[in-house]
Coordinates of N, CA and C in Angstrom, one line a residue:
P1 N 15.5 -0.3 14.3 CA 15.0 -0.2 15.6 C 14.8 1.2 16.0
G2 N 13.6 1.5 16.6 CA 13.3 2.9 17.1 C 12.7 3.8 16.1
V3 N 12.8 3.5 14.8 CA 12.4 4.4 13.8 C 10.8 4.4 13.7
Y4 N 10.2 3.2 13.6 CA 8.8 3.2 13.5 C 8.1 3.8 14.7
P5 N 8.5 3.6 15.9 CA 7.9 4.3 17.0 C 8.0 5.9 16.9
K6 N 9.1 6.3 16.4 CA 9.3 7.8 16.2 C 8.3 8.3 15.1
V7 N 8.2 7.5 14.0 CA 7.2 7.9 13.0 C 5.8 8.0 13.6
I8 N 5.4 7.0 14.4 CA 4.1 7.0 15.0 C 4.0 8.2 15.9
E9 N 5.0 8.6 16.6 CA 4.9 9.7 17.5 C 4.7 11.0 16.7
V10 N 5.4 11.2 15.6 CA 5.2 12.3 14.7 C 3.8 12.3 14.1
I11 N 3.3 11.2 13.7 CA 2.0 11.1 13.1 C 0.9 11.5 14.1
N12 N 1.0 11.0 15.3 CA 0.1 11.4 16.4 C 0.1 12.9 16.7
A13 N 1.3 13.5 16.6 CA 1.4 14.9 16.8 C 0.6 15.7 15.8
Q14 N 0.4 15.1 14.6 CA -0.3 15.8 13.5 C -1.8 15.6 13.6
E15 N -2.3 14.7 14.5 CA -3.7 14.5 14.7 C -4.5 14.2 13.4
P16 N -4.1 13.2 12.6 CA -4.8 12.9 11.4 C -6.1 12.3 11.7
D17 N -7.0 12.4 10.7 CA -8.3 11.7 10.8 C -8.2 10.2 10.7
L18 N -7.2 9.8 9.9 CA -7.0 8.4 9.6 C -5.6 8.2 9.1
V19 N -5.2 6.9 9.1 CA -3.9 6.5 8.6 C -4.1 5.3 7.7
V20 N -3.4 5.4 6.5 CA -3.4 4.2 5.6 C -2.0 3.8 5.3
T21 N -1.7 2.5 5.5 CA -0.4 2.0 5.3 C -0.3 1.6 3.8
V22 N 1.0 1.3 3.4 CA 1.2 0.9 2.0 C 1.9 -0.5 2.0
G23 N 1.8 -1.2 3.0 CA 2.2 -2.6 3.0 C 3.6 -2.9 3.6
D24 N 3.9 -4.2 3.7 CA 5.1 -4.8 4.2 C 5.2 -4.4 5.7
H25 N 4.3 -4.9 6.5 CA 4.3 -4.7 7.9 C 5.2 -5.6 8.7
I26 N 5.4 -6.8 8.2 CA 6.2 -7.8 8.8 C 7.3 -8.3 7.8
E27 N 8.2 -9.1 8.4 CA 9.3 -9.7 7.5 C 8.7 -10.8 6.7
G28 N 8.0 -11.7 7.3 CA 7.2 -12.7 6.6 C 8.1 -13.7 5.8
Y29 N 7.5 -14.4 4.8 CA 8.1 -15.4 4.0 C 8.4 -16.7 4.7
G30 N 8.5 -17.8 3.9 CA 8.8 -19.1 4.5 C 7.6 -19.8 5.0
E31 N 7.8 -20.9 5.7 CA 6.7 -21.7 6.2 C 6.6 -21.7 7.7
D32 N 7.4 -20.8 8.4 CA 7.4 -20.7 9.8 C 6.3 -19.7 10.2
Y33 N 5.0 -20.2 10.2 CA 3.9 -19.3 10.4 C 3.8 -18.9 11.9
A34 N 4.4 -19.7 12.8 CA 4.4 -19.2 14.2 C 5.2 -17.9 14.3
R35 N 6.3 -17.9 13.5 CA 7.2 -16.7 13.5 C 6.4 -15.5 12.9
A36 N 5.6 -15.8 11.8 CA 4.8 -14.7 11.2 C 3.8 -14.2 12.3
H37 N 3.2 -15.1 13.0 CA 2.2 -14.6 14.1 C 3.0 -13.7 15.1
A38 N 4.2 -14.1 15.5 CA 4.9 -13.3 16.4 C 5.3 -12.0 15.9
E39 N 5.6 -11.9 14.6 CA 5.9 -10.6 13.9 C 4.6 -9.8 13.9
W40 N 3.5 -10.4 13.6 CA 2.2 -9.6 13.7 C 1.9 -9.1 15.1
D41 N 2.2 -9.9 16.1 CA 2.0 -9.5 17.5 C 2.8 -8.2 17.7
S42 N 4.0 -8.2 17.2 CA 4.9 -7.0 17.4 C 4.4 -5.8 16.7
V43 N 4.1 -5.9 15.4 CA 3.7 -4.7 14.6 C 2.3 -4.2 15.0
L44 N 1.4 -5.1 15.4 CA 0.1 -4.6 15.8 C 0.1 -3.9 17.1
A45 N 1.1 -4.3 18.0 CA 1.2 -3.6 19.2 C 1.7 -2.1 18.9
L46 N 2.6 -2.0 18.0 CA 3.0 -0.6 17.6 C 1.9 0.1 16.9
L47 N 1.1 -0.5 16.0 CA 0.1 0.2 15.3 C -1.0 0.7 16.3
R48 N -1.2 -0.1 17.3 CA -2.2 0.3 18.3 C -1.8 1.7 19.0
M49 N -0.6 2.1 18.9 CA -0.1 3.3 19.4 C -0.6 4.5 18.6
I50 N -1.0 4.3 17.4 CA -1.5 5.3 16.5 C -2.9 5.7 17.0
E51 N -3.1 7.0 17.2 CA -4.4 7.4 17.9 C -5.5 7.5 16.9
A52 N -5.2 7.5 15.6 CA -6.3 7.6 14.5 C -6.6 6.2 14.0
P53 N -7.7 6.0 13.4 CA -8.0 4.7 12.8 C -7.0 4.3 11.7
V54 N -6.5 3.1 11.7 CA -5.5 2.6 10.8 C -6.1 1.6 9.8
H55 N -5.9 1.9 8.5 CA -6.4 1.0 7.4 C -5.1 0.5 6.7
M56 N -5.1 -0.8 6.6 CA -3.9 -1.5 6.1 C -4.0 -2.0 4.7
T57 N -2.8 -1.9 4.0 CA -2.7 -2.4 2.6 C -1.7 -3.5 2.7
P58 N -2.0 -4.7 2.1 CA -1.1 -5.8 2.2 C 0.1 -5.7 1.2
G59 N 1.3 -6.1 1.7 CA 2.5 -6.1 0.9 C 3.0 -7.5 0.7
N60 N 4.0 -7.7 -0.1 CA 4.5 -9.1 -0.5 C 5.1 -9.7 0.7
H61 N 5.5 -9.0 1.8 CA 6.1 -9.6 3.0 C 4.9 -10.0 3.9
D62 N 3.7 -9.4 3.7 CA 2.6 -9.8 4.5 C 1.8 -11.0 4.0
I63 N 1.7 -11.0 2.7 CA 1.0 -12.1 2.0 C 1.9 -12.7 0.9
W64 N 2.3 -14.0 1.1 CA 3.2 -14.6 0.1 C 2.7 -16.0 -0.4
D65 N 1.7 -16.5 0.3 CA 1.1 -17.7 0.0 C -0.3 -17.8 0.6
D66 N -1.1 -18.9 0.3 CA -2.4 -18.9 0.8 C -2.5 -18.9 2.3
E67 N -1.6 -19.5 3.0 CA -1.7 -19.6 4.5 C -1.4 -18.2 5.1
S68 N -0.4 -17.5 4.5 CA -0.1 -16.1 5.0 C -1.3 -15.2 4.7
E69 N -2.0 -15.4 3.6 CA -3.2 -14.6 3.4 C -4.3 -14.8 4.5
K70 N -4.5 -16.0 4.9 CA -5.4 -16.3 6.0 C -5.0 -15.6 7.2
I71 N -3.6 -15.7 7.5 CA -3.1 -15.0 8.7 C -3.3 -13.5 8.6
Y72 N -3.1 -12.9 7.5 CA -3.3 -11.5 7.3 C -4.7 -11.1 7.6
V73 N -5.6 -11.8 7.0 CA -7.1 -11.5 7.2 C -7.4 -11.7 8.7
D74 N -6.9 -12.7 9.3 CA -7.3 -13.0 10.7 C -6.7 -11.9 11.6
R75 N -5.4 -11.5 11.4 CA -4.7 -10.6 12.3 C -5.1 -9.2 12.0
T76 N -5.5 -8.8 10.8 CA -5.8 -7.4 10.5 C -7.3 -7.2 10.6
G77 N -8.1 -8.2 10.5 CA -9.6 -8.1 10.5 C -10.1 -7.5 9.2
R78 N -9.3 -7.6 8.2 CA -9.7 -7.0 6.9 C -9.4 -8.1 5.8
D79 N -10.3 -8.0 4.7 CA -9.9 -8.7 3.5 C -8.7 -8.1 2.9
S80 N -8.1 -8.8 2.0 CA -6.9 -8.3 1.4 C -7.1 -7.1 0.4
F81 N -8.4 -7.0 -0.1 CA -8.8 -5.8 -0.8 C -10.2 -5.3 -0.3
Y82 N -10.4 -4.0 -0.2 CA -11.6 -3.5 0.3 C -11.6 -2.0 0.0
S83 N -12.7 -1.3 0.4 CA -12.8 0.1 0.3 C -13.6 0.7 1.4
F84 N -13.4 2.0 1.6 CA -14.2 2.7 2.6 C -14.3 4.2 2.2
D85 N -15.2 4.9 2.9 CA -15.4 6.3 2.6 C -15.0 7.1 3.9
H86 N -14.5 8.2 3.7 CA -14.2 9.2 4.8 C -14.5 10.6 4.3
E87 N -15.5 11.2 4.8 CA -16.0 12.5 4.4 C -16.2 12.5 2.9
D88 N -15.5 13.3 2.1 CA -15.8 13.4 0.7 C -14.8 12.6 -0.2
T89 N -14.2 11.6 0.5 CA -13.1 10.8 -0.3 C -13.4 9.3 -0.1
H90 N -13.3 8.6 -1.3 CA -13.4 7.1 -1.3 C -12.1 6.5 -1.4
F91 N -11.7 5.6 -0.5 CA -10.4 5.0 -0.4 C -10.6 3.5 -0.9
V92 N -9.7 3.1 -1.8 CA -9.7 1.8 -2.4 C -8.4 1.1 -2.0
I93 N -8.4 0.0 -1.4 CA -7.2 -0.8 -1.0 C -7.2 -2.0 -1.9
L94 N -6.1 -2.2 -2.7 CA -6.0 -3.3 -3.6 C -4.9 -4.2 -3.1
D95 N -4.9 -5.5 -3.5 CA -3.9 -6.5 -3.1 C -3.1 -6.9 -4.4
N96 N -1.9 -6.4 -4.5 CA -1.0 -7.0 -5.6 C 0.2 -7.6 -5.0
S97 N 0.1 -8.2 -3.8 CA 1.2 -8.8 -3.0 C 1.8 -10.0 -3.7
R98 N 1.1 -10.7 -4.5 CA 1.6 -11.9 -5.1 C 1.6 -11.8 -6.7
I99 N 1.5 -10.7 -7.2 CA 1.5 -10.5 -8.7 C 2.5 -9.4 -9.1
N100 N 3.0 -9.5 -10.3 CA 3.9 -8.5 -10.8 C 3.3 -7.8 -12.1
T101 N 2.1 -8.2 -12.5 CA 1.4 -7.5 -13.6 C -0.1 -7.5 -13.3
W102 N -0.8 -6.5 -13.7 CA -2.2 -6.4 -13.4 C -3.0 -7.5 -14.1
A103 N -2.4 -8.1 -15.2 CA -3.1 -9.1 -15.9 C -3.3 -10.4 -15.0
R104 N -2.6 -10.4 -13.9 CA -2.7 -11.6 -13.0 C -3.5 -11.2 -11.8
M105 N -4.2 -10.1 -11.8 CA -5.0 -9.6 -10.6 C -6.0 -10.7 -10.2
G106 N -6.6 -11.4 -11.0 CA -7.6 -12.3 -10.7 C -9.0 -11.8 -10.9
L107 N -9.9 -12.6 -11.3 CA -11.2 -12.1 -11.7 C -12.0 -11.6 -10.5
S108 N -11.9 -12.2 -9.3 CA -12.7 -11.7 -8.2 C -12.3 -10.3 -7.8
Q109 N -11.0 -10.0 -7.8 CA -10.6 -8.6 -7.4 C -10.9 -7.6 -8.5
A110 N -10.7 -8.0 -9.8 CA -10.9 -7.1 -10.9 C -12.4 -6.8 -11.0
S111 N -13.3 -7.7 -10.9 CA -14.7 -7.4 -11.0 C -15.2 -6.6 -9.8
W112 N -14.6 -7.0 -8.6 CA -15.0 -6.2 -7.5 C -14.6 -4.7 -7.6
L113 N -13.3 -4.5 -8.2 CA -12.8 -3.1 -8.4 C -13.7 -2.4 -9.3
M114 N -14.0 -3.0 -10.5 CA -14.9 -2.3 -11.4 C -16.2 -1.9 -10.8
N115 N -16.8 -2.8 -10.1 CA -18.1 -2.5 -9.4 C -17.9 -1.4 -8.4
D116 N -16.8 -1.5 -7.6 CA -16.6 -0.5 -6.5 C -16.4 0.9 -7.1
L117 N -15.6 1.0 -8.1 CA -15.3 2.4 -8.7 C -16.6 2.9 -9.4
T118 N -17.4 2.0 -10.0 CA -18.6 2.4 -10.7 C -19.6 3.0 -9.7
N119 N -19.6 2.5 -8.5 CA -20.6 2.9 -7.5 C -20.0 4.0 -6.6
A120 N -18.8 4.4 -6.7 CA -18.2 5.4 -5.8 C -18.9 6.7 -6.0
Q121 N -19.3 7.4 -4.9 CA -20.1 8.6 -5.0 C -19.3 9.8 -4.5
A122 N -18.0 9.6 -4.0 CA -17.3 10.7 -3.4 C -16.7 11.6 -4.4
D123 N -16.3 12.8 -3.9 CA -15.7 13.8 -4.7 C -14.3 13.4 -5.1
N124 N -13.6 12.7 -4.2 CA -12.2 12.3 -4.5 C -12.1 10.8 -4.4
I125 N -11.2 10.2 -5.2 CA -11.0 8.7 -5.1 C -9.5 8.5 -5.0
F126 N -9.1 7.9 -3.9 CA -7.7 7.5 -3.7 C -7.5 6.0 -3.7
V127 N -6.5 5.5 -4.4 CA -6.3 4.1 -4.5 C -4.9 3.7 -4.0
F128 N -4.9 2.7 -3.2 CA -3.6 2.2 -2.5 C -3.3 0.8 -2.9
F129 N -2.1 0.5 -3.3 CA -1.6 -0.9 -3.5 C -0.1 -0.9 -3.2
H130 N 0.4 -2.0 -2.9 CA 1.8 -2.1 -2.4 C 2.9 -1.9 -3.5
K131 N 2.9 -2.7 -4.5 CA 3.9 -2.7 -5.5 C 3.5 -1.6 -6.6
P132 N 4.4 -0.6 -6.8 CA 4.1 0.4 -7.8 C 4.3 -0.1 -9.2
L133 N 3.4 -0.9 -9.7 CA 3.5 -1.6 -11.0 C 3.5 -0.5 -12.1
W134 N 3.0 0.7 -11.8 CA 3.0 1.7 -12.8 C 4.5 2.1 -13.2
D135 N 5.4 1.9 -12.3 CA 6.8 2.2 -12.6 C 7.3 1.3 -13.8
R136 N 6.7 0.1 -13.9 CA 7.1 -0.8 -15.0 C 6.4 -0.5 -16.3
T137 N 5.3 0.2 -16.2 CA 4.4 0.5 -17.4 C 4.4 1.9 -17.8
L138 N 3.7 2.7 -17.0 CA 3.5 4.1 -17.4 C 4.8 4.9 -17.5
R139 N 5.7 4.7 -16.6 CA 7.0 5.4 -16.6 C 7.8 5.0 -17.9
R140 N 7.6 3.8 -18.4 CA 8.3 3.4 -19.6 C 7.5 3.5 -20.9
G141 N 6.4 4.2 -20.8 CA 5.6 4.5 -22.0 C 4.8 3.3 -22.4
K142 N 4.5 2.3 -21.6 CA 3.8 1.1 -21.9 C 2.3 1.3 -21.4
D143 N 1.4 0.5 -22.0 CA 0.0 0.5 -21.6 C -0.1 -0.1 -20.2
D144 N -1.1 0.4 -19.5 CA -1.3 -0.1 -18.1 C -2.8 -0.2 -18.0
N145 N -3.4 -1.5 -17.9 CA -4.8 -1.7 -17.9 C -5.5 -1.1 -16.7
L146 N -4.8 -1.3 -15.5 CA -5.4 -0.7 -14.3 C -5.5 0.8 -14.4
H147 N -4.4 1.4 -14.9 CA -4.4 2.9 -15.1 C -5.6 3.3 -16.0
A148 N -5.8 2.6 -17.0 CA -6.9 3.0 -17.9 C -8.2 2.9 -17.2
M149 N -8.4 1.9 -16.3 CA -9.6 1.8 -15.5 C -9.8 3.0 -14.6
L150 N -8.6 3.3 -13.9 CA -8.7 4.4 -13.0 C -9.0 5.8 -13.6
V151 N -8.4 6.0 -14.8 CA -8.7 7.2 -15.6 C -10.2 7.2 -15.9
D152 N -10.8 6.1 -16.4 CA -12.2 6.0 -16.7 C -13.1 6.4 -15.6
H153 N -12.6 6.1 -14.4 CA -13.5 6.3 -13.2 C -13.0 7.5 -12.4
S154 N -12.3 8.4 -13.0 CA -11.9 9.7 -12.4 C -11.2 9.6 -11.0
V155 N -10.3 8.6 -10.9 CA -9.5 8.5 -9.7 C -8.5 9.7 -9.7
D156 N -8.3 10.2 -8.5 CA -7.5 11.4 -8.3 C -6.0 11.0 -7.9
A157 N -5.8 10.0 -7.1 CA -4.4 9.7 -6.7 C -4.2 8.3 -6.4
V158 N -3.0 7.8 -6.5 CA -2.6 6.4 -6.2 C -1.4 6.5 -5.3
F159 N -1.4 5.6 -4.3 CA -0.3 5.6 -3.3 C 0.3 4.1 -3.2
C160 N 1.6 4.0 -3.2 CA 2.2 2.7 -3.2 C 3.4 2.7 -2.2
G161 N 4.0 1.5 -2.0 CA 5.2 1.4 -1.2 C 6.3 0.6 -1.9
H162 N 6.8 -0.5 -1.3 CA 7.6 -1.5 -1.8 C 9.1 -1.2 -2.0
Y163 N 9.4 -0.1 -2.7 CA 10.8 0.2 -3.1 C 11.6 0.9 -2.0
H164 N 11.0 1.3 -0.9 CA 11.7 1.9 0.2 C 12.3 3.3 -0.1
H165 N 11.9 3.9 -1.2 CA 12.3 5.3 -1.4 C 11.1 6.0 -2.1
Y166 N 11.1 7.3 -1.9 CA 10.1 8.2 -2.4 C 10.3 8.5 -3.9
F167 N 9.2 8.4 -4.7 CA 9.2 9.0 -6.1 C 7.8 9.2 -6.5
A168 N 7.5 10.1 -7.4 CA 6.2 10.5 -7.8 C 6.1 10.9 -9.2
A169 N 4.9 10.8 -9.8 CA 4.7 11.3 -11.2 C 3.2 11.5 -11.4
E170 N 2.9 12.2 -12.5 CA 1.5 12.4 -12.8 C 1.2 11.9 -14.2
Y171 N 0.2 11.1 -14.4 CA -0.2 10.5 -15.7 C -1.7 10.7 -15.9
E172 N -2.0 11.5 -16.9 CA -3.4 11.7 -17.3 C -4.3 12.1 -16.2
G173 N -3.8 13.1 -15.4 CA -4.5 13.6 -14.3 C -4.5 12.9 -13.0
I174 N -3.8 11.7 -12.9 CA -3.8 11.0 -11.7 C -2.4 11.1 -11.1
D175 N -2.3 11.5 -9.8 CA -1.1 11.7 -9.1 C -0.6 10.3 -8.5
Y176 N 0.5 9.8 -9.0 CA 1.1 8.6 -8.5 C 2.2 8.9 -7.5
T177 N 2.1 8.3 -6.3 CA 3.2 8.6 -5.3 C 3.6 7.2 -4.7
T178 N 4.9 7.0 -4.6 CA 5.4 5.8 -3.9 C 6.1 6.4 -2.6
I179 N 5.7 5.8 -1.5 CA 6.1 6.3 -0.2 C 7.3 5.4 0.2
G180 N 8.4 6.0 0.8 CA 9.5 5.3 1.2 C 9.3 4.6 2.5
S181 N 10.4 4.1 3.1 CA 10.4 3.3 4.3 C 10.1 4.1 5.5
S182 N 9.4 3.5 6.5 CA 9.2 4.0 7.8 C 10.0 3.2 8.8
G183 N 11.0 2.5 8.4 CA 11.9 1.8 9.3 C 12.5 0.6 8.7
G184 N 12.1 0.2 7.5 CA 12.7 -0.9 6.8 C 14.1 -0.5 6.2
G185 N 14.8 -1.4 5.7 CA 16.2 -1.1 5.2 C 16.3 -0.1 4.1
L186 N 17.3 0.7 4.1 CA 17.6 1.7 3.1 C 18.9 1.4 2.4
D187 N 18.9 1.5 1.1 CA 20.2 1.4 0.4 C 20.9 2.7 0.4
Q188 N 21.9 2.9 1.2 CA 22.6 4.1 1.3 C 23.9 4.2 0.4
S189 N 24.0 3.1 -0.4 CA 25.2 3.1 -1.3 C 25.1 4.0 -2.5
A190 N 23.9 4.4 -2.8 CA 23.7 5.3 -4.0 C 24.2 6.7 -3.7
P191 N 24.7 7.4 -4.7 CA 25.2 8.8 -4.4 C 24.0 9.7 -4.1
Q192 N 24.2 10.6 -3.2 CA 23.1 11.6 -2.8 C 21.8 10.8 -2.4
P193 N 21.9 9.9 -1.4 CA 20.7 9.1 -1.1 C 19.4 9.9 -0.8
E194 N 19.6 11.0 0.0 CA 18.4 11.8 0.3 C 17.7 12.4 -0.9
L195 N 18.5 12.8 -1.9 CA 18.0 13.4 -3.1 C 17.3 12.3 -4.0
R196 N 17.6 11.1 -3.7 CA 17.0 9.9 -4.4 C 15.8 9.4 -3.6
G197 N 15.3 10.1 -2.6 CA 14.2 9.7 -1.8 C 14.5 8.7 -0.7
L198 N 15.8 8.4 -0.5 CA 16.2 7.4 0.4 C 16.4 7.9 1.9
F199 N 15.3 8.1 2.5 CA 15.3 8.5 3.9 C 14.0 8.0 4.6
F200 N 14.1 7.8 5.9 CA 12.9 7.3 6.6 C 11.8 8.4 6.5
Q201 N 10.6 8.0 6.3 CA 9.5 8.9 6.0 C 8.1 8.4 6.2
F202 N 7.2 9.3 6.1 CA 5.8 8.9 5.9 C 5.1 10.1 5.2
A203 N 3.9 9.9 4.7 CA 3.2 11.0 4.0 C 1.8 11.2 4.6

């Protein structure tokens, strides 16, 4: 309580051109969709306090079944994956809310992504998705099909959320960054939590 409004206050003070979230806006889960709507009422009221345009990335707490996906699209006014341009940068928002490997991405999103990246004309390409699946592949020296596609299309940076703490790495010229929590729970039991990226934050 109180953390997210403070984050928004600091963001507004920096006067950004735009804001992109990395998912998990509500608590979600279960079949009490009236509660999910109430949670969206609450978070959207907060997000309206951000003075810059806000572009949202879905997380696993936002979309967990077909009905919650319909609610997400209705409440955010966005498909679960989309792209947009701002100045010389192309922004790609992906949906991995219900998958744990890119092999399960689904043909519609995979073909859309290939077409979108092929036609991107911007100097920079930034990709956003909630779960940092690269932590399970690239960090462990395993192949990552999405990463290969991003390298082939000269993507510059990838931004994720999910784990509630900050960590980053670079693979084949792509900067991968996982952003920590802006108000969700933090595991303070680990030694030296701040050095482990466990502090409320935004980027």
